[in-house]
mmCIF file of C-alpha atoms in Angstrom:
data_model
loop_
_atom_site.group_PDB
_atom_site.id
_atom_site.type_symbol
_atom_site.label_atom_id
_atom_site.label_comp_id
_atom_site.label_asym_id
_atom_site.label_seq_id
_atom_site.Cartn_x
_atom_site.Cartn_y
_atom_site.Cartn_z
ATOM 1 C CA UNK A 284 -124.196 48.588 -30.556
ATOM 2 C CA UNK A 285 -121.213 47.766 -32.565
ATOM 3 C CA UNK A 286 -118.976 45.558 -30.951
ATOM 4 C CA UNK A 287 -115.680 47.362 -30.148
ATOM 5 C CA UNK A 288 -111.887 45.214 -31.624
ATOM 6 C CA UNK A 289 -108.467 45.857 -30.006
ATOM 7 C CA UNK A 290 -105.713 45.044 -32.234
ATOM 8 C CA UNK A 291 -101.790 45.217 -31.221
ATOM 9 C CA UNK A 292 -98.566 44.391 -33.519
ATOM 10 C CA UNK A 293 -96.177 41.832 -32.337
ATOM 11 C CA UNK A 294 -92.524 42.308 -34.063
ATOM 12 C CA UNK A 295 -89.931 39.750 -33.070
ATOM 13 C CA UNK A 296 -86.089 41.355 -34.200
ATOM 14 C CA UNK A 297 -83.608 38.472 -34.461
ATOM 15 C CA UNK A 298 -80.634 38.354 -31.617
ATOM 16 C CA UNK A 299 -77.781 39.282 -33.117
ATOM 17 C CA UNK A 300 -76.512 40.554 -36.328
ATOM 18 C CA UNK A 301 -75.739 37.626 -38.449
ATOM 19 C CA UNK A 302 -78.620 36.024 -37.345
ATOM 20 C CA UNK A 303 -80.777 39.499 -38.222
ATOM 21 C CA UNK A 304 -79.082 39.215 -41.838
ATOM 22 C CA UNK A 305 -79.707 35.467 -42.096
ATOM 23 C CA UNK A 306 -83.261 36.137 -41.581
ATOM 24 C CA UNK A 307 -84.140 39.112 -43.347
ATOM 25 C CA UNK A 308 -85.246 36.992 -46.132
ATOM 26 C CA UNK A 309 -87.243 34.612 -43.827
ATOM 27 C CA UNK A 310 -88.403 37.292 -42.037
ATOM 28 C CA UNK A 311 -92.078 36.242 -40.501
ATOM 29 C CA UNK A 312 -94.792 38.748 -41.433
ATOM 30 C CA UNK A 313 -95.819 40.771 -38.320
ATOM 31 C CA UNK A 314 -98.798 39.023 -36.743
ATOM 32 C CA UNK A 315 -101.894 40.471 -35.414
ATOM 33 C CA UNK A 316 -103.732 39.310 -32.598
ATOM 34 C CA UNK A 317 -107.646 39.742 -33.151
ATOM 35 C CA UNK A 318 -109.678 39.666 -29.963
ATOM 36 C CA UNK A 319 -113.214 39.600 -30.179
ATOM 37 C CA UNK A 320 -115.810 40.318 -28.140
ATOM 38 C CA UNK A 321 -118.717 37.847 -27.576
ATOM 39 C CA UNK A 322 -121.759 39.507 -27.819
ATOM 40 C CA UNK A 323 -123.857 40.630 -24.467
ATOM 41 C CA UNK A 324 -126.795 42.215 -24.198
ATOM 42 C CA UNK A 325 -125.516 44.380 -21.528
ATOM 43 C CA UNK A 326 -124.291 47.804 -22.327
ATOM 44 C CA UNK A 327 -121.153 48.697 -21.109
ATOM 45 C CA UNK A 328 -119.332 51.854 -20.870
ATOM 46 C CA UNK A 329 -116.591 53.013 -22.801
ATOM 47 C CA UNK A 330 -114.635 53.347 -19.806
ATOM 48 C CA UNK A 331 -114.786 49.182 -19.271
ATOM 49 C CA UNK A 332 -113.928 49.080 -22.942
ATOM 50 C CA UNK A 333 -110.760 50.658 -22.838
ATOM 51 C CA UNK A 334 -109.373 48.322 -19.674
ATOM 52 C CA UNK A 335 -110.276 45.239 -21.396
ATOM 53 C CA UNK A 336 -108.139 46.666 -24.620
ATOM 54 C CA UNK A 337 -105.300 47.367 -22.158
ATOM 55 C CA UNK A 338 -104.999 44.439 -20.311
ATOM 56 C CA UNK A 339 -105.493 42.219 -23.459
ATOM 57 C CA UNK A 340 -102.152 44.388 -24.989
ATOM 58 C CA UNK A 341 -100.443 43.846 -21.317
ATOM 59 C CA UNK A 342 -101.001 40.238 -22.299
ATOM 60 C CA UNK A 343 -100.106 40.153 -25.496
ATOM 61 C CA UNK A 344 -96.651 42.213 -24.485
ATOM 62 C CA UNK A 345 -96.040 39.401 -21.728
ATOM 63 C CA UNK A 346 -95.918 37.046 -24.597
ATOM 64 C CA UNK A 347 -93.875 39.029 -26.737
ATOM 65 C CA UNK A 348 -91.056 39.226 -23.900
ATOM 66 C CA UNK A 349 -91.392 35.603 -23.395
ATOM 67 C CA UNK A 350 -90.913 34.675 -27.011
ATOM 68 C CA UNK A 351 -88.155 37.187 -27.290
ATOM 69 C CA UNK A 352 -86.134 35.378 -24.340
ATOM 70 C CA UNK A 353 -86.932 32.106 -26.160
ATOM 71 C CA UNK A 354 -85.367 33.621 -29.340
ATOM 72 C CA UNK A 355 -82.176 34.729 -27.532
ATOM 73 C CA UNK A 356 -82.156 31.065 -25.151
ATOM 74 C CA UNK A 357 -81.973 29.375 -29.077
ATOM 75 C CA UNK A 358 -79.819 31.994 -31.089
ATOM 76 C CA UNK A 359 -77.372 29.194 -30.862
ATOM 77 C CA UNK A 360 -77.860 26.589 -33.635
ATOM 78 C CA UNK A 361 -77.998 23.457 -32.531
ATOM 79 C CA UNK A 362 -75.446 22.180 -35.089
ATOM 80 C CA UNK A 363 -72.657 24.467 -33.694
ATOM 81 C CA UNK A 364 -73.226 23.325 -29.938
ATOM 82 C CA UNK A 365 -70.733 20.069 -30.431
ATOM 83 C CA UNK A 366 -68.004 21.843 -31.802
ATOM 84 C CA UNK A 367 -68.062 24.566 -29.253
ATOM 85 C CA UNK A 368 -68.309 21.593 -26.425
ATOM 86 C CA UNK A 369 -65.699 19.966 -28.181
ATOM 87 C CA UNK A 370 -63.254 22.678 -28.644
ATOM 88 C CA UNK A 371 -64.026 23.785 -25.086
ATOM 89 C CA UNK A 372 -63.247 20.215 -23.777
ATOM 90 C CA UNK A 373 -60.521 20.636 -25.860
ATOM 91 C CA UNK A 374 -59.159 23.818 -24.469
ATOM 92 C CA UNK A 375 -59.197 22.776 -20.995
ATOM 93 C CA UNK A 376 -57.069 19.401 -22.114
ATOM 94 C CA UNK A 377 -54.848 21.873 -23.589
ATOM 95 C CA UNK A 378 -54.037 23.906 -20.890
ATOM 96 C CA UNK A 379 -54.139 20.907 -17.891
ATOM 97 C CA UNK A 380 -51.693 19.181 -20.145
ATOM 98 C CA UNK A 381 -49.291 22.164 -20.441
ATOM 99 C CA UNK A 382 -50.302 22.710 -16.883
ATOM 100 C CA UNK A 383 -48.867 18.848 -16.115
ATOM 101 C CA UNK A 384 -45.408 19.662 -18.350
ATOM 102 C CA UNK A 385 -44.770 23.017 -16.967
ATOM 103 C CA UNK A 386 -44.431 21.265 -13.270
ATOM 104 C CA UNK A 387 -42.596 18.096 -15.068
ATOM 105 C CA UNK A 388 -40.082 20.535 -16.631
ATOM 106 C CA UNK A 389 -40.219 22.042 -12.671
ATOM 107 C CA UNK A 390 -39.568 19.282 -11.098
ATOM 108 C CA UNK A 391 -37.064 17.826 -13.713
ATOM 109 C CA UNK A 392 -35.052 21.135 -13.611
ATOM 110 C CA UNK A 393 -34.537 21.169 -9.958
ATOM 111 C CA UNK A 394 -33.548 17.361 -9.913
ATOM 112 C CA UNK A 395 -31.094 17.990 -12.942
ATOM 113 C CA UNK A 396 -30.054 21.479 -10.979
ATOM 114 C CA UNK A 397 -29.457 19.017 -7.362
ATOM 115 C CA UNK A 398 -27.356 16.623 -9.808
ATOM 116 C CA UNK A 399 -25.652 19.283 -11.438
ATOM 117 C CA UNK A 400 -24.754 20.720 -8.059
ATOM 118 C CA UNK A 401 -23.237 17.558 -6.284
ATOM 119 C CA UNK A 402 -21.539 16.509 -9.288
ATOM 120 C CA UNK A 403 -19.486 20.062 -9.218
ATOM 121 C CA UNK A 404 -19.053 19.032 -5.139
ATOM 122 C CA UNK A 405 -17.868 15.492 -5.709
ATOM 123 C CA UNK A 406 -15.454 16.998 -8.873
ATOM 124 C CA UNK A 407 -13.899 19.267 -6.922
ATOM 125 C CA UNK A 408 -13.577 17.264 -3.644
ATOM 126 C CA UNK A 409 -11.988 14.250 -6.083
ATOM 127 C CA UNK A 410 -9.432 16.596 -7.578
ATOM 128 C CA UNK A 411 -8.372 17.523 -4.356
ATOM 129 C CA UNK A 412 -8.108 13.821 -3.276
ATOM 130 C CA UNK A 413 -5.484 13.744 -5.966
ATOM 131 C CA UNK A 414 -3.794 16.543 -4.987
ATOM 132 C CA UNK A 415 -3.449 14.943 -1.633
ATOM 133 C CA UNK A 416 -2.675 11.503 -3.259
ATOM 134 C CA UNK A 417 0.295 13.761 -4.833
ATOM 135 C CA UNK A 418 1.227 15.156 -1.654
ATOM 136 C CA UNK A 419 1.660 11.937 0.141
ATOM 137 C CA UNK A 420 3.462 9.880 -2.252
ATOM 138 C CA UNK A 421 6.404 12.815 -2.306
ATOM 139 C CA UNK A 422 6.329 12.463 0.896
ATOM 140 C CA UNK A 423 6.287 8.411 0.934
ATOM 141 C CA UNK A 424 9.083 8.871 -1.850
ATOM 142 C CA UNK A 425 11.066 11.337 0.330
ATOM 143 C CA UNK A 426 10.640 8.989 3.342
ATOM 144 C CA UNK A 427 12.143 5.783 2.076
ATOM 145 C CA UNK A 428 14.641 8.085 0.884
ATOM 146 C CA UNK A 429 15.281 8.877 3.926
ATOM 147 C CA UNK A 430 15.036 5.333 5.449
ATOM 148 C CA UNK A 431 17.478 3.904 3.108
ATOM 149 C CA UNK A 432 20.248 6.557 3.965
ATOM 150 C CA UNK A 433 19.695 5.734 7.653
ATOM 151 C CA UNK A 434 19.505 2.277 6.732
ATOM 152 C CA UNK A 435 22.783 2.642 4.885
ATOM 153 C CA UNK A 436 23.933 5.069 7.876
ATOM 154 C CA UNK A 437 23.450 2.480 10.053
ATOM 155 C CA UNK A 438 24.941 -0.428 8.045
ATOM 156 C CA UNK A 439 27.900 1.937 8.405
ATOM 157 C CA UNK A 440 28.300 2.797 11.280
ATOM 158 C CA UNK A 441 27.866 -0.565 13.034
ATOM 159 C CA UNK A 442 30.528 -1.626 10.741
ATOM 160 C CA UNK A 443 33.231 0.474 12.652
ATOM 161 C CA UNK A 444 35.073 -1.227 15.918
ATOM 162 C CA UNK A 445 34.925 2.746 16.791
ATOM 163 C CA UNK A 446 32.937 5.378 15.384
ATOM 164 C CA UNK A 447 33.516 9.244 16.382
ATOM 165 C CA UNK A 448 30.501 11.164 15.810
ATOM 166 C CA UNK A 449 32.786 14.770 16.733
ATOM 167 C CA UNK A 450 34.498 13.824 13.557
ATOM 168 C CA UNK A 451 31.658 14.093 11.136
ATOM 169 C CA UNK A 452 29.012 16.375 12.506
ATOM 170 C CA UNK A 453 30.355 20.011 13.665
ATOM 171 C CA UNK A 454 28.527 22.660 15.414
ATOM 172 C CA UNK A 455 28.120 25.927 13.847
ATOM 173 C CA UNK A 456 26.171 28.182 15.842
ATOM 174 C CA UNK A 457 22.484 26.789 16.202
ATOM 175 C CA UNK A 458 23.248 24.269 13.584
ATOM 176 C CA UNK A 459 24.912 21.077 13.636
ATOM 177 C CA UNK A 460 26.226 20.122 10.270
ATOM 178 C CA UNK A 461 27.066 16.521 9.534
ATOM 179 C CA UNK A 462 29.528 15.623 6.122
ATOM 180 C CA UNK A 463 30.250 12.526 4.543
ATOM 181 C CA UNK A 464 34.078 12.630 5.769
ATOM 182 C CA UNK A 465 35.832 13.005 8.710
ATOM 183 C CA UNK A 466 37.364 16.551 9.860
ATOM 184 C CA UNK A 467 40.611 16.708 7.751
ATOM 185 C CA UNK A 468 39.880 14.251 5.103
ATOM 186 C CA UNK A 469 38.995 14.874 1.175
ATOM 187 C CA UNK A 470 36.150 12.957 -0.266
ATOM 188 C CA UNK A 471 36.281 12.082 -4.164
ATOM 189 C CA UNK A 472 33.306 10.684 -5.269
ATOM 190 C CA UNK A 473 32.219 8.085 -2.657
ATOM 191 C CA UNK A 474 35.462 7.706 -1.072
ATOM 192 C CA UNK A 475 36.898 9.584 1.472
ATOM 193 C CA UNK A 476 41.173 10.099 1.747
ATOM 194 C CA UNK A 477 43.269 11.067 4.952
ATOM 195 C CA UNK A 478 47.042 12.024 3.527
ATOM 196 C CA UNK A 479 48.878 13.023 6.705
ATOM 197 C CA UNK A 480 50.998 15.464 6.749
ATOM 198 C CA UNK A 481 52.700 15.579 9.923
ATOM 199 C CA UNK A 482 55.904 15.235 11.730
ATOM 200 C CA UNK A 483 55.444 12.360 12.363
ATOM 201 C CA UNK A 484 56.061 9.207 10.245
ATOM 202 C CA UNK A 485 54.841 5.608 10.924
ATOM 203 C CA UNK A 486 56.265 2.054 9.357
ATOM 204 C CA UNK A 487 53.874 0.767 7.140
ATOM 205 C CA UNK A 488 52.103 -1.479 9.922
ATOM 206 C CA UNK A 489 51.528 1.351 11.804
ATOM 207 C CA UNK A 490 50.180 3.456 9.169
ATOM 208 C CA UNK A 491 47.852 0.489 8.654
ATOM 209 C CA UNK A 492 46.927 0.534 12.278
ATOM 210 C CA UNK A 493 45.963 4.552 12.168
ATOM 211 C CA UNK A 494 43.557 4.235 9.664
ATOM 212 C CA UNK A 495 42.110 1.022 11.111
ATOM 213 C CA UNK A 496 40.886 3.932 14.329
ATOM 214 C CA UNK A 497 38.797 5.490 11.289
ATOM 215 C CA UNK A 498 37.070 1.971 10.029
ATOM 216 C CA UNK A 499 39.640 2.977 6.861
ATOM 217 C CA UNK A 500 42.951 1.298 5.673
ATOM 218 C CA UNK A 501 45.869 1.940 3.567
ATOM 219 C CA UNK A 502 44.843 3.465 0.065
ATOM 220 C CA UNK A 503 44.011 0.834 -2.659
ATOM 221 C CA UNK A 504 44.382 2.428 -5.668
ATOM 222 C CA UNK A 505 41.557 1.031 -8.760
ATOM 223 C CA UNK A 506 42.141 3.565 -11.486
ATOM 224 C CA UNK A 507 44.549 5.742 -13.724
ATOM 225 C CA UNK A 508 41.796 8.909 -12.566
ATOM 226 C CA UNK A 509 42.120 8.069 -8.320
ATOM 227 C CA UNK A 510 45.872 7.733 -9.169
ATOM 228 C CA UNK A 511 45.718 11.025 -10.634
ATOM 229 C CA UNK A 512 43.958 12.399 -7.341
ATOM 230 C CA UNK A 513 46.174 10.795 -5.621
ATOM 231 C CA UNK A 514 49.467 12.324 -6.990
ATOM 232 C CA UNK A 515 47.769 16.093 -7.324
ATOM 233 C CA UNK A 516 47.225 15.708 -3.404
ATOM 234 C CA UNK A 517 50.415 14.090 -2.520
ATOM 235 C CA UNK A 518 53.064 17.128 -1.116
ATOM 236 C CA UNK A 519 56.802 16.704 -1.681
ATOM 237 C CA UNK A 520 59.033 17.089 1.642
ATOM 238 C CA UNK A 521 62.612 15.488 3.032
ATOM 239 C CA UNK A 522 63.921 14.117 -0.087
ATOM 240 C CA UNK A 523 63.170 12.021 -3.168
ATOM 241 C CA UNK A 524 63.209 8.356 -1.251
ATOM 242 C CA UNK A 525 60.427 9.721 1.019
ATOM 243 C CA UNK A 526 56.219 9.001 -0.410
ATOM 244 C CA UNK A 527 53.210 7.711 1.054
ATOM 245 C CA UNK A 528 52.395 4.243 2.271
ATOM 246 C CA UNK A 529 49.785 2.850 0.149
ATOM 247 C CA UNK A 530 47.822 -0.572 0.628
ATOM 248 C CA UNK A 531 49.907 -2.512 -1.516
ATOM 249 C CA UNK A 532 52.456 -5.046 0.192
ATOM 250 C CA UNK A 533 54.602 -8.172 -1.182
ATOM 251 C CA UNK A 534 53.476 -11.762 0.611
ATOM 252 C CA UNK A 535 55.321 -14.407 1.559
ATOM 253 C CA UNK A 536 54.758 -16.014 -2.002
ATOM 254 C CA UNK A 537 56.918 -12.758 -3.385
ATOM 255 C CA UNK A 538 53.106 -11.556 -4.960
ATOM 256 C CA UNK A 539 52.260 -8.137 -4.769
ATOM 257 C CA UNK A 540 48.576 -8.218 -3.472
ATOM 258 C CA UNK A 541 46.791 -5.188 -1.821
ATOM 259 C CA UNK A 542 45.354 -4.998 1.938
ATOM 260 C CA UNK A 543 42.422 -6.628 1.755
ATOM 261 C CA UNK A 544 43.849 -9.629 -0.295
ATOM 262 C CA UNK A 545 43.439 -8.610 -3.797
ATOM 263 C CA UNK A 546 46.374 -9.660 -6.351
ATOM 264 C CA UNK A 547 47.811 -6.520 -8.352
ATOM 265 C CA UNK A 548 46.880 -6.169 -11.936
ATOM 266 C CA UNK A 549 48.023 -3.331 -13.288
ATOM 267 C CA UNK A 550 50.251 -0.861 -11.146
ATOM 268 C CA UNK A 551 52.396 2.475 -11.663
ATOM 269 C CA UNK A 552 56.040 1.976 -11.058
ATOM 270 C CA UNK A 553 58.887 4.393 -11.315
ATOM 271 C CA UNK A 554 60.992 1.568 -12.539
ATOM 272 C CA UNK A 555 60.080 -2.346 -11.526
ATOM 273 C CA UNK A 556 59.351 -3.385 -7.657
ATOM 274 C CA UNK A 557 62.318 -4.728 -5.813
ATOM 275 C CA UNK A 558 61.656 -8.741 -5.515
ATOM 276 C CA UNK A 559 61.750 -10.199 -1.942
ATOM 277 C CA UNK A 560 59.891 -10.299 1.280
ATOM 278 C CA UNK A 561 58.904 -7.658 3.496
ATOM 279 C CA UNK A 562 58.878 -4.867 0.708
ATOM 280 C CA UNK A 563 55.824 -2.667 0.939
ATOM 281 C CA UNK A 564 54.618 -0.043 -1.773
ATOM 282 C CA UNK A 565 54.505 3.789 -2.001
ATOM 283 C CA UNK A 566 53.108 6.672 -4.048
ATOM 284 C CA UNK A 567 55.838 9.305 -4.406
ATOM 285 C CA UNK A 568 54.846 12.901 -5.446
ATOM 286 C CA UNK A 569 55.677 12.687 -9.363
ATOM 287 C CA UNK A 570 55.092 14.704 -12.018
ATOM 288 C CA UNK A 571 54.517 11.723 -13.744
ATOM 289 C CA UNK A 572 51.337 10.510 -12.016
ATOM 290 C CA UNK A 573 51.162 7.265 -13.814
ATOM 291 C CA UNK A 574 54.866 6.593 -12.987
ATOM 292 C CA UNK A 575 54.596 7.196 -9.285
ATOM 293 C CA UNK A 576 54.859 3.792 -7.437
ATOM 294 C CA UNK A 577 57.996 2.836 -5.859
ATOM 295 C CA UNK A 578 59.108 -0.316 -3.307
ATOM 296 C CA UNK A 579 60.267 0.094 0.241
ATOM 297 C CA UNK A 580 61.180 -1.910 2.816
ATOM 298 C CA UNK A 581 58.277 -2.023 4.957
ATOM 299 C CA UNK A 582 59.940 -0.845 8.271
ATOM 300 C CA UNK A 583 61.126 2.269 6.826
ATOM 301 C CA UNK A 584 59.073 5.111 8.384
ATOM 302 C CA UNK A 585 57.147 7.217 5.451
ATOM 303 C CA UNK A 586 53.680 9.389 5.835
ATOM 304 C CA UNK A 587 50.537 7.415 4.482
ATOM 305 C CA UNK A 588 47.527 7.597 3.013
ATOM 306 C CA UNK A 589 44.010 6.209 4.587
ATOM 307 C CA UNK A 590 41.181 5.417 2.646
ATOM 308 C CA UNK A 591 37.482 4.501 3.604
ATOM 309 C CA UNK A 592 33.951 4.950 1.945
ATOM 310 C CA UNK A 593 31.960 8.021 2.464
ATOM 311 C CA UNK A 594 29.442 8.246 4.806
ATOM 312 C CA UNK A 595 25.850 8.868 3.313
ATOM 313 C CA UNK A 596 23.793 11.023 5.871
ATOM 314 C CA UNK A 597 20.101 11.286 5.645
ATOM 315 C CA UNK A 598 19.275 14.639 4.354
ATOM 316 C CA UNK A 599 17.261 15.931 7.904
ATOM 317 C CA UNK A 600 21.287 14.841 9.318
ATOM 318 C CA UNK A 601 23.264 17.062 7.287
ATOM 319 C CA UNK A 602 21.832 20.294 9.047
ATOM 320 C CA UNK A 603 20.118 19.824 12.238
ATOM 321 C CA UNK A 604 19.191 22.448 14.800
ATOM 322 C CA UNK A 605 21.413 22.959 17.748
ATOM 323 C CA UNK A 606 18.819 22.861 20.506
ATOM 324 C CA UNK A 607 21.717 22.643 22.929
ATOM 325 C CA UNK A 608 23.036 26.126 21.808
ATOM 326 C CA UNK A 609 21.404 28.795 23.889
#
């Protein structure tokens, strides 16, 4: 009986592609798998035949699968496994290090945004420190100011055998107003004059006496300009022998000095003084201001003319509340 041969075609197809057109030329011829039978003296049936053909193909398929999962396991050439290690090492450098800066740059931002922040706090609490710093030295300016006039106030004041405070400050309404002159006096510059006007006259002592009430004394004249005030504020009345005491006076020496002991310089006469003791000097209204002066016996009665410095008031003085006033 002729002994019966099974034969089955193996074809292995490459992975991919490239790989398929890489190997067309090197394509492996198609192998065939001979099985043979030994020989038996036995007969079998055609039947046990066929099942030995099909489980040898089975096996031969099994094998086939197996060397097709091999193919696809090594489709990767060794010599490109490095690289693709390599450039997937060096991917995940990549992105850990960008990774690490983006939360540097994070973390740098919000400590630059923090500075940023208190450096706008501290600018704008430092400009208004200066503002302040402003504030308080007007107000340190304005106070020694202040404590110089009432320094100066005082200085005055205590200077006086008798000071009237009713003839300064005046109430008007809810304010009380304080100038630098008595009530009825004239202040030029920082003097303050009395001319009286009245009735009645006084000897020159005791128009020297009058004014010493007021802390003042008989006019001493300094300059061709308070000579000038002097005349424009002197009225004309009796007759022309009649002026205005002034603080000039002949000593016992026959020297014309002034009140408070201070030899005359320069003077304006009508005509030359009269020479001898007890002669006392007067402005007369002229229109002449500079030719004015005129010598009197000192016991004749005249009007007069005080003279005293201005009082200096500290500003919060010269109008002050009336919290007496209802």
């Amino acid at each position: 009986m002729e002994e019966e041969l099974c034969y089955s075609t193996v074809i292995f197809n490459p992975f991919d592609k490239e790989k398929r057109q890489s190997t067309v030329t090197h394509e492996e011829p198609v192998l065939y798998a001979e099985v043979k039978r030994n020989q038996s003296t036995s007969h079998t049936t055609s039947e046990t035949s066929a099942a030995q053909c099909s489980l040898k193909e089975s096996f031969l398929r099994a094998q086939t699968s197996l060397a097709k999962e091999k193919g696809v396991s090594s489709s990767i050439s060794p010599a490109y496994r490095r690289p693709a290690v390599f450039l997937g090492l060096l991917c995940f450098l990549l992105l850990a290090a960008l990774t690490a800066v983006s939360i540097f740059h994070y973390i740098h931002m919000s400590k630059h945004n923090n500075i940023l922040a208190q450096y706008n706090k501290e600018t704008a609490a430092n400009l208004q420190l200066l503002a302040d710093k402003e504030v308080l030295e007007q107000e340190r300016a304005r106070l020694l100011t202040q404590g110089q006039q009432m320094n100066s106030t005082l200085d005055f004041i205590l200077h006086k055998s008798i000071f009237y405070v009713e003839n300064y400050c005046q109430s008007t309404g809810n304010w009380i107003r304080c100038t630098s002159c008595p009530q009825n006096w004239i202040q030029n510059g920082s003097s303050c004059y009395y001319f009286h006007t009245g009735q009645s006259w006084n000897t020159w002592t005791e128009s020297q006496e009058y004014c010493k009430k007021y802390g003042a004394q008989l006019a001493i004249i300094d300059s061709v300009r308070e000579q000038e005030f002097i005349n424009q504020h002197s009225e004309f009345y009796y007759d022309k022998y009649h002026g205005y005491w002034i603080g000039l006076f002949e000593n016992s020496a026959n020297t014309w000095v002034w009140s408070n002991g201070t030899q005359l310089e320069t003077g304006f006469w009508v005509e030359g003084p009269y020479k001898g003791y007890r002669y006392c000097g007067m402005s007369m209204p002229s229109k002449i201001p500079l030719r004015s002066w005129k010598s009197e016996h000192c016991n004749s009665k005249n009007r007069w003319i005080c003279k005293m410095e201005a009082l200096t008031w500290p500003n919060f003085l010269q109008a002050q509340r009336n919290h007496n006033d209802p």
